[in-house]
């Protein structure tokens, strides 16, 4: 059969045949398709927990803030105490390289006081040391002041000295009362920058403390010192001394009922004895020594028959007297007789010693 007849028989025309051949040829000429390489399934990385890192970061930030606050308070306290002019409470004369001011001092001559039979003493000094001494060799009561200021020149210092005012026994003071009050420029409270201070020294002869005829009232002292040390030597009576920053030292003294020695940051040191005379109504006398941060050091005669109430929140209690101190979690306390042979049930005087952070030490002499 001829090709033409075959084409007619199958009803194919030339164009259909040619397209068939081209499609068939393209099918054979097309290269084989490449298989894609198998995709490796990657294991998911285990996500790290972020909480520990966040907590560590927060803790680090808190520590940095606490350290920064501590440095600020430390520098503020150093500045507040006038750079070591308060008998060791400060430490340095400021930060080197900052400012051109210098410290100038002006000391007054002892000012005589025309007063006798002192029954009340009111002493106030917000910035500076207070010293009260009973001197057997003195013949007259006197007050001496030492002013300290920071200024750029002597002329500026002289002007600044005028801003530090000390008043002694102002008009209207009751008979038998010695009042000494100091005032310094207010530069921002306790933690402010205190460039001025004044030290007060009061010297008393024993005759000035002799009670008036027919009077049995003990001397009363009210000493208020903000920043600075308070030192009392040889004074007997009801002693009320309080401080914010500084030490309180009382030597050769007799504490009467109601005496209270308290400081915020500093030490309380007492070396003397206690007047054990009951108050009217047979109420036992009470004396209290306390500090927030520091130590209490007490020295008493061996035969002191009292009830001791000693407590610390964080710190030890040690005593030359035979007492049994209870300790728990860093705190220590004791309540009971100071002498083991004291009579049970007797109305003993009570000595309270309280320290928040620090220690209590009791000596026997």
Short mmCIF file of C-alpha atoms in Angstrom, two decimals, residues 251 268-274 289 295-304 306 308 317-323 338-339 351 353 359-365:
data_model
loop_
_atom_site.label_atom_id
_atom_site.label_comp_id
_atom_site.label_asym_id
_atom_site.label_seq_id
_atom_site.Cartn_x
_atom_site.Cartn_y
_atom_site.Cartn_z
CA UNK A 251 33.37 58.27 132.18
CA UNK A 268 28.12 54.00 123.47
CA UNK A 269 30.81 53.64 126.14
CA UNK A 270 30.06 53.96 129.84
CA UNK A 271 32.51 53.61 132.73
CA UNK A 272 31.00 54.46 136.09
CA UNK A 273 28.33 53.34 138.50
CA UNK A 274 24.57 53.39 138.97
CA UNK A 289 21.86 52.50 126.64
CA UNK A 295 28.74 48.61 120.05
CA UNK A 296 27.85 49.18 123.69
CA UNK A 297 30.73 48.89 126.13
CA UNK A 298 29.85 49.11 129.84
CA UNK A 299 32.18 48.92 132.86
CA UNK A 300 30.55 48.52 136.30
CA UNK A 301 31.77 47.85 139.84
CA UNK A 302 31.96 44.17 140.79
CA UNK A 303 29.16 44.43 143.37
CA UNK A 304 26.55 46.04 141.09
CA UNK A 306 20.89 44.93 139.22
CA UNK A 308 20.36 43.15 133.25
CA UNK A 317 27.00 39.61 124.11
CA UNK A 318 30.07 39.07 126.29
CA UNK A 319 30.33 39.72 130.01
CA UNK A 320 32.84 39.46 132.85
CA UNK A 321 29.86 38.82 135.12
CA UNK A 322 28.59 35.20 135.29
CA UNK A 323 25.52 35.41 133.07
CA UNK A 338 23.80 40.53 136.93
CA UNK A 339 25.02 38.88 140.14
CA UNK A 351 19.87 48.26 133.12
CA UNK A 353 21.42 47.49 126.75
CA UNK A 359 27.83 43.83 120.06
CA UNK A 360 27.43 44.32 123.81
CA UNK A 361 30.43 44.03 126.13
CA UNK A 362 30.19 44.24 129.94
CA UNK A 363 33.33 44.66 132.04
CA UNK A 364 33.81 44.28 135.77
CA UNK A 365 36.07 46.64 137.73
#
